[in-house]
mmCIF file of C-alpha atoms in Angstrom:
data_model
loop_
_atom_site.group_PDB
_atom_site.id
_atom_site.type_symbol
_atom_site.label_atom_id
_atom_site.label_comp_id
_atom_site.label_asym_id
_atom_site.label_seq_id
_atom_site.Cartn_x
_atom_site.Cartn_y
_atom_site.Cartn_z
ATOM 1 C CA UNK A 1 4.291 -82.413 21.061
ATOM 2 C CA UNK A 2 6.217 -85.668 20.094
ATOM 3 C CA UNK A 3 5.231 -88.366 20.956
ATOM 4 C CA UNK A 4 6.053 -92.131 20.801
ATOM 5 C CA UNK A 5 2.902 -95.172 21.999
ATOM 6 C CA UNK A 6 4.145 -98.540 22.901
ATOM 7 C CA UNK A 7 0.547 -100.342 24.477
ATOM 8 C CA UNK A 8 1.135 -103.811 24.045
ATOM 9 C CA UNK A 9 1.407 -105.891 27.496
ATOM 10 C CA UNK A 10 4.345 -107.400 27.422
ATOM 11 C CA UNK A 11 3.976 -111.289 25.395
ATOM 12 C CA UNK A 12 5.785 -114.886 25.335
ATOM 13 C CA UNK A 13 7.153 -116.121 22.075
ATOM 14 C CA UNK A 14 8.182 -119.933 21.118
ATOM 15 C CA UNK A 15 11.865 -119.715 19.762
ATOM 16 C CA UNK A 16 12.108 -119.939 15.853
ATOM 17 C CA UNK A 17 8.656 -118.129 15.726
ATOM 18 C CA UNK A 18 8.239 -114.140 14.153
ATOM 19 C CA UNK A 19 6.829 -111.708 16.143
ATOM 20 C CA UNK A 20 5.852 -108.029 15.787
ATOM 21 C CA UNK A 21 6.479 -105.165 18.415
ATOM 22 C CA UNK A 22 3.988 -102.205 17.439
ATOM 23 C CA UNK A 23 4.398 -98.472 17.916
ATOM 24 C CA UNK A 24 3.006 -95.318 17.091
ATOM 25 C CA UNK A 25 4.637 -92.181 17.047
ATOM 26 C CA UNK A 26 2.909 -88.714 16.881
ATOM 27 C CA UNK A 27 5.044 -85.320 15.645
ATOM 28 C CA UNK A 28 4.294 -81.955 13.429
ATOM 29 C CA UNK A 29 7.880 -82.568 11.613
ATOM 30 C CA UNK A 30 8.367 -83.979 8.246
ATOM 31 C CA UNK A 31 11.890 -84.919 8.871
ATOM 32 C CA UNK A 32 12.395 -87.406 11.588
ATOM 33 C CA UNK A 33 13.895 -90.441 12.351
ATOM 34 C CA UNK A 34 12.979 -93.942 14.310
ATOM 35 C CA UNK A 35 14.679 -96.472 16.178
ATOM 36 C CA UNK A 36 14.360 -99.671 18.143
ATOM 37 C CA UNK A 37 16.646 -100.665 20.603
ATOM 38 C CA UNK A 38 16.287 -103.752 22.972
ATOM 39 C CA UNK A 39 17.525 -103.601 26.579
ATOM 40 C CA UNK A 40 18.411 -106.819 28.151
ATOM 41 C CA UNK A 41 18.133 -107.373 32.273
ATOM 42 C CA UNK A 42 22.082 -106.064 32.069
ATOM 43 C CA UNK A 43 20.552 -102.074 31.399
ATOM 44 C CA UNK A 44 22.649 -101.634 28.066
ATOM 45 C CA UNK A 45 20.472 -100.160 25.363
ATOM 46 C CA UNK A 46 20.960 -101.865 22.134
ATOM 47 C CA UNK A 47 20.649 -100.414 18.409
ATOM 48 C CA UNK A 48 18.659 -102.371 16.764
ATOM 49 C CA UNK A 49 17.048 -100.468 13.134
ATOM 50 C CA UNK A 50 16.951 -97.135 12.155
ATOM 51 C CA UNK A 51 13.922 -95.735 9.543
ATOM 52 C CA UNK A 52 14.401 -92.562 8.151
ATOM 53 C CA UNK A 53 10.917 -90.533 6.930
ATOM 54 C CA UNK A 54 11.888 -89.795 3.727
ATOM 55 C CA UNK A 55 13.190 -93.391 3.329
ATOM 56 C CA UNK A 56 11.724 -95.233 0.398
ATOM 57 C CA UNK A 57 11.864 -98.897 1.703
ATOM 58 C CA UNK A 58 11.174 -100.182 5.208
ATOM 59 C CA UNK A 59 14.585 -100.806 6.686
ATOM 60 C CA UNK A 60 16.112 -104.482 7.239
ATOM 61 C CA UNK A 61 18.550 -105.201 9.915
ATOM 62 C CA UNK A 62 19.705 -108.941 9.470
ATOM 63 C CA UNK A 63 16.808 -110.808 11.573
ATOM 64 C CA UNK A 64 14.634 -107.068 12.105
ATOM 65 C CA UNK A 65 12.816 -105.480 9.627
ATOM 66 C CA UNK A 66 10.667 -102.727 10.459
ATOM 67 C CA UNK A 67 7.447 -102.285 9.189
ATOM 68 C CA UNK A 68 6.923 -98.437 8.468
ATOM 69 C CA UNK A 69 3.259 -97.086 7.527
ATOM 70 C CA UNK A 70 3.829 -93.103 7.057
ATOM 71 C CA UNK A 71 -0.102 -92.173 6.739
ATOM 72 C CA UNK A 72 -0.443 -94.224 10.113
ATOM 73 C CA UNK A 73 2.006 -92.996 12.075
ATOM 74 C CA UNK A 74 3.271 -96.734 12.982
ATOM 75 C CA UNK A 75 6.665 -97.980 12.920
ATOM 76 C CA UNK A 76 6.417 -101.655 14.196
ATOM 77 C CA UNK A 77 9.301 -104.000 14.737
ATOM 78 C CA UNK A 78 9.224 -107.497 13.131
ATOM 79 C CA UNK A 79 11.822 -109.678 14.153
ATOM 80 C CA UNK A 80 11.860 -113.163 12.336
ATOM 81 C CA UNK A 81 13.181 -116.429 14.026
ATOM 82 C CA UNK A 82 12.886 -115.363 17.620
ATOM 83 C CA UNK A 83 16.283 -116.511 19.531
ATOM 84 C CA UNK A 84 16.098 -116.867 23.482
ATOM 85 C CA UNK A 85 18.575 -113.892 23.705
ATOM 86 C CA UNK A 86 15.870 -112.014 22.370
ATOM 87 C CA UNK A 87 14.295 -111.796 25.504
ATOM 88 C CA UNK A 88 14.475 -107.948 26.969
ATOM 89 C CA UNK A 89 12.423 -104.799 26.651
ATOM 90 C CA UNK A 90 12.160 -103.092 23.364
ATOM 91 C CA UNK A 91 12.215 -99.419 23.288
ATOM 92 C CA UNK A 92 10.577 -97.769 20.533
ATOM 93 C CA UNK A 93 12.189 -93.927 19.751
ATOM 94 C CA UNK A 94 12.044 -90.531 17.622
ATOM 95 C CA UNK A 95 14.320 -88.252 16.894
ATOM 96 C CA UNK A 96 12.919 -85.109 15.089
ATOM 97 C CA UNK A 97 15.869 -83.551 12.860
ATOM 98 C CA UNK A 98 15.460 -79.822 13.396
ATOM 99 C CA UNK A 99 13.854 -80.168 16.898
ATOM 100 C CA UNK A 100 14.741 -77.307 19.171
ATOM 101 C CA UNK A 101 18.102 -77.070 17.077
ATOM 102 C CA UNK A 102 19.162 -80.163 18.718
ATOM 103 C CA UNK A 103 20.193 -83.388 16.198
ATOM 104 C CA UNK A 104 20.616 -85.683 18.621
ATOM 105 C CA UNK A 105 17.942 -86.697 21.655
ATOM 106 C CA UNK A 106 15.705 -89.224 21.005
ATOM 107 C CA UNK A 107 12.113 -89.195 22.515
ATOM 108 C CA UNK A 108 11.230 -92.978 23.585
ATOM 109 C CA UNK A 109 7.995 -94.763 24.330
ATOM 110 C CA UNK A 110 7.663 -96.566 27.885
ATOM 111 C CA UNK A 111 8.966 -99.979 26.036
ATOM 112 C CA UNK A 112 7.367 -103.265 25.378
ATOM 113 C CA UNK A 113 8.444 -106.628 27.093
ATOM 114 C CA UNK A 114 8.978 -109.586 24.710
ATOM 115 C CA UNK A 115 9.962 -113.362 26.560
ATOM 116 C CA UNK A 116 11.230 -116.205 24.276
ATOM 117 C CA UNK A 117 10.428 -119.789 25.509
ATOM 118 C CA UNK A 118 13.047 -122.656 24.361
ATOM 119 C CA UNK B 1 37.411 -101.992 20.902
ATOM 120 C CA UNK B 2 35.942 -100.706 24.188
ATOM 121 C CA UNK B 3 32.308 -99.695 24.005
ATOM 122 C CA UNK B 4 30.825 -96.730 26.009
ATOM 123 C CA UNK B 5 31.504 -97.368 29.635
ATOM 124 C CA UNK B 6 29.936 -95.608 33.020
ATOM 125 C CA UNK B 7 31.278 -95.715 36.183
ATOM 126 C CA UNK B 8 30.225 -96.062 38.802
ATOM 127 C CA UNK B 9 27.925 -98.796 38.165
ATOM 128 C CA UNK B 10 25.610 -98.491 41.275
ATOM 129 C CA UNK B 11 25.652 -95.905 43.631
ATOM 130 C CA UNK B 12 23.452 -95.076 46.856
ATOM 131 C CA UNK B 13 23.018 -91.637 47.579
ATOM 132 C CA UNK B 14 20.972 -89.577 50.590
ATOM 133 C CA UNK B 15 18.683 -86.744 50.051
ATOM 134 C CA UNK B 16 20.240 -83.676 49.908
ATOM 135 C CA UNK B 17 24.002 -84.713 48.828
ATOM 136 C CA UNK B 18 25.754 -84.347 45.642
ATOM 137 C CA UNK B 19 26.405 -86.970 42.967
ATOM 138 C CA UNK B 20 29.101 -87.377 40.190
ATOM 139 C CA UNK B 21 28.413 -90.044 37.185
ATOM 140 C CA UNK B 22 30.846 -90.598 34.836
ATOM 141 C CA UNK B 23 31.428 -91.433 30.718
ATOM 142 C CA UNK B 24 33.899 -92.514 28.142
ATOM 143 C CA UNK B 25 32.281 -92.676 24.775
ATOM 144 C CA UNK B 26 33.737 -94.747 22.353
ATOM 145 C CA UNK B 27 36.983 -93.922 21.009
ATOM 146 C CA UNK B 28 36.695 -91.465 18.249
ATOM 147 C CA UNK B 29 33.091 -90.504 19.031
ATOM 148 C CA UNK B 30 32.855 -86.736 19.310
ATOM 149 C CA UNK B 31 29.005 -86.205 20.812
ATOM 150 C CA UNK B 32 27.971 -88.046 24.612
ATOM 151 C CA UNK B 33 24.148 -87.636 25.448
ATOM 152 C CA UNK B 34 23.079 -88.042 28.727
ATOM 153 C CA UNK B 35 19.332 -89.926 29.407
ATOM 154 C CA UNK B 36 17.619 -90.553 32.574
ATOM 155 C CA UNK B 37 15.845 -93.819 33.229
ATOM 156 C CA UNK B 38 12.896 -93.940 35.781
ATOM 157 C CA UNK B 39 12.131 -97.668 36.460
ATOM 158 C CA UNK B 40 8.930 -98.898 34.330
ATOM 159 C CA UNK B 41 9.515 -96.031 31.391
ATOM 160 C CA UNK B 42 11.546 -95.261 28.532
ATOM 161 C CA UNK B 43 14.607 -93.367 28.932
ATOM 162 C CA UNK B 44 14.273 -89.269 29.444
ATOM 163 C CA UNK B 45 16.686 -86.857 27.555
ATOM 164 C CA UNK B 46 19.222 -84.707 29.751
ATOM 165 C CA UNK B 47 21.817 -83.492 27.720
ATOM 166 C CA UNK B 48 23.556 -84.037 24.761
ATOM 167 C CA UNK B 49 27.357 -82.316 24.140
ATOM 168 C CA UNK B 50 29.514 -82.224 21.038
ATOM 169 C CA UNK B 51 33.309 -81.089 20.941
ATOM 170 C CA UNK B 52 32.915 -79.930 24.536
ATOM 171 C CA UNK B 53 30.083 -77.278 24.007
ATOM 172 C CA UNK B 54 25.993 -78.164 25.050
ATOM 173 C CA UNK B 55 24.009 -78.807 21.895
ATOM 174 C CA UNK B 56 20.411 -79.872 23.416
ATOM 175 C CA UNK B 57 19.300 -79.803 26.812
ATOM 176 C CA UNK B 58 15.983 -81.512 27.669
ATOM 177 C CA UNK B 59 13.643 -80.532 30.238
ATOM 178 C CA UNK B 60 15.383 -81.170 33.434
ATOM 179 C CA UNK B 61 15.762 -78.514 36.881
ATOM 180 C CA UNK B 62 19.014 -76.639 36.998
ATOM 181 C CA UNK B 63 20.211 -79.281 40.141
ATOM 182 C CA UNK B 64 21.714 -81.105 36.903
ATOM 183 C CA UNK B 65 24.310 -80.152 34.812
ATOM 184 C CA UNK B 66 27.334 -81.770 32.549
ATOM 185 C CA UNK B 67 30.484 -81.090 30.272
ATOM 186 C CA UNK B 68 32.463 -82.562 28.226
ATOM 187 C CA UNK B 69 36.111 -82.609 28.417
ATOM 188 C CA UNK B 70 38.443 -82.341 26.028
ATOM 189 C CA UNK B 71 39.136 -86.220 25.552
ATOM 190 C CA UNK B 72 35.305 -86.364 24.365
ATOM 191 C CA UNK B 73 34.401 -88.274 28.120
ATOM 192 C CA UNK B 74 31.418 -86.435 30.166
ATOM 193 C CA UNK B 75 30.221 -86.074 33.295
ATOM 194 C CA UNK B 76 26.792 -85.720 34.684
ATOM 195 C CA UNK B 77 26.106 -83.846 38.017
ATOM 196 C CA UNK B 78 23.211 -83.614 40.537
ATOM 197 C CA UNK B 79 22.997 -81.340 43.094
ATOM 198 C CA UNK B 80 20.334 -81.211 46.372
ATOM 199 C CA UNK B 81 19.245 -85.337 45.039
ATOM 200 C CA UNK B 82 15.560 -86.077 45.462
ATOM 201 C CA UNK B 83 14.090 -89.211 45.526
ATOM 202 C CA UNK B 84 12.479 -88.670 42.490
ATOM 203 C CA UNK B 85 16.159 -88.339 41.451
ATOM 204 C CA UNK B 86 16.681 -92.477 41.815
ATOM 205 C CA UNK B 87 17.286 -93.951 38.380
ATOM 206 C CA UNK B 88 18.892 -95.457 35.646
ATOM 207 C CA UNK B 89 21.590 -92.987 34.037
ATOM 208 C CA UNK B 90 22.287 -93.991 30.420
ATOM 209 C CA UNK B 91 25.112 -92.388 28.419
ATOM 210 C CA UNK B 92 25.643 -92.489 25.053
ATOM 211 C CA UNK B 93 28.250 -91.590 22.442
ATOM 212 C CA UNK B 94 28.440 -91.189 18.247
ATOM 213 C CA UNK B 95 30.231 -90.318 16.007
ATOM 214 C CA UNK B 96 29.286 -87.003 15.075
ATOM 215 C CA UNK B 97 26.708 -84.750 16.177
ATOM 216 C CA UNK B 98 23.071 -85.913 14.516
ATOM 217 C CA UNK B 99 24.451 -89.238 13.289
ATOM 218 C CA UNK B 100 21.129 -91.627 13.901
ATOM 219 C CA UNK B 101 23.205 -94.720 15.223
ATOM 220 C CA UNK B 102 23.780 -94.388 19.302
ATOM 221 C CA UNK B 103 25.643 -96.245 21.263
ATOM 222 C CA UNK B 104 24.709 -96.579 24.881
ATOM 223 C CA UNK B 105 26.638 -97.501 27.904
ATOM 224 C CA UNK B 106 24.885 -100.280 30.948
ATOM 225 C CA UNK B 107 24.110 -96.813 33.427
ATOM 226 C CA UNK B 108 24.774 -96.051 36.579
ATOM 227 C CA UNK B 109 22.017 -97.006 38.945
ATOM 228 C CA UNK B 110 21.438 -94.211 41.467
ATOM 229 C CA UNK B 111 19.605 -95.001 44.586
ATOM 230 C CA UNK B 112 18.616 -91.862 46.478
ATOM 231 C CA UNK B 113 17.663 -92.735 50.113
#
């Protein structure tokens, strides 16, 4: 079955400094995809990077970069600079492309809790 | 332009009743997915529609059910509510059906008393 692992306990950051959000993802398919979104106290998930599996280069979104090892099943989010409205949970998520027929539900892990200090 | 917008935004329910949650996608966007959002988890997949017909349907008793009307907006019913039932309700819309990129909406909180 898929699956997506988000373990860390949820951490406090210094604004300006990087930090990495790790998850693991577990699935039979060769063709998937992965996301990170970031949900803020107001419940609104946000889009934050999208990695394709047959994608050559780890993706870049502006300040997010994701950090994609195939043979290791890991798909960790690196955001550089941390701002204080970076503060919110951060949902890790899979979507298979020929699961069940369906293109479009995603299968997220149980999120990760970043803070920013100023 | 408007984002994806839910209404209502809270809403306390008892057990037993009936419950009626609501979603414009964004304009042009022809696929709304429904998600289900127990506090302390990630969000669960209900259902996803595109031009009006069910394309995925995740794994969810038949008290739930949705459509899609033909101005692309959704909505999401619940029939005999549980407890268990009590939730964040996310919607979201895209463009086309299996476009990566979703946009979500801030839910509808259901309490079920």
């Amino acid at each position: 079955a898929q699956k997506i692992t988000q373990t860390q306990p949820g951490m406090f950051v210094q604004e300006k400094e990087a930090v990495t959000r790790d998850c693991t993802y577990d699935t039979s398919d060769p063709s998937y995809g992965l996301f990170w979104y970031k949900q803020p106290s107001s419940g609104e998930m946000i889009f934050l990077i999208y990695q394709g599996s047959y994608d050559q280069q780890n993706a870049t979104e502006g300040r997010y970069s994701l950090n994609f090892q195939k043979a290791r099943k890991s798909a960790n989010l690196v955001i550089s600079a941390s701002q204080l409205g970076d503060s919110a949970m951060y949902f890790c998520a899979m979507r298979e492309v020929n699961y069940g027929g369906s293109q479009g539900n995603l299968i997220f892990g149980k999120g990760t809790k970043l803070s920013v200090k100023p | 332009d408007a984002g994806v917008t839910q209404s209502p935004t809270h809403l306390i329910k008892t057990r037993g009743q009936q419950v009626t949650l609501r979603c414009s996608p964004i304009s042009g966007h022809k696929s709304v997915s429904w998600y289900q959002q127990v506090l302390g988890q990630g969000p669960q997949f209900i259902f996803q529609y595109y031009e009006k017909e069910e394309r995925g349907r995740g794994n969810f008793p038949d008290r739930f059910s949705a459509r899609q009307f033909p101005n692309y907006s959704s909505e999401l019913n619940v029939n005999a509510l549980l407890l268990g039932d009590s939730a964040l309700y996310l919607c979201a819309s895209s463009l086309e059906w299996g476009i990566e990129k979703l946009f979500f909406g801030s839910g509808t909180q259901l309490s079920v008393l």
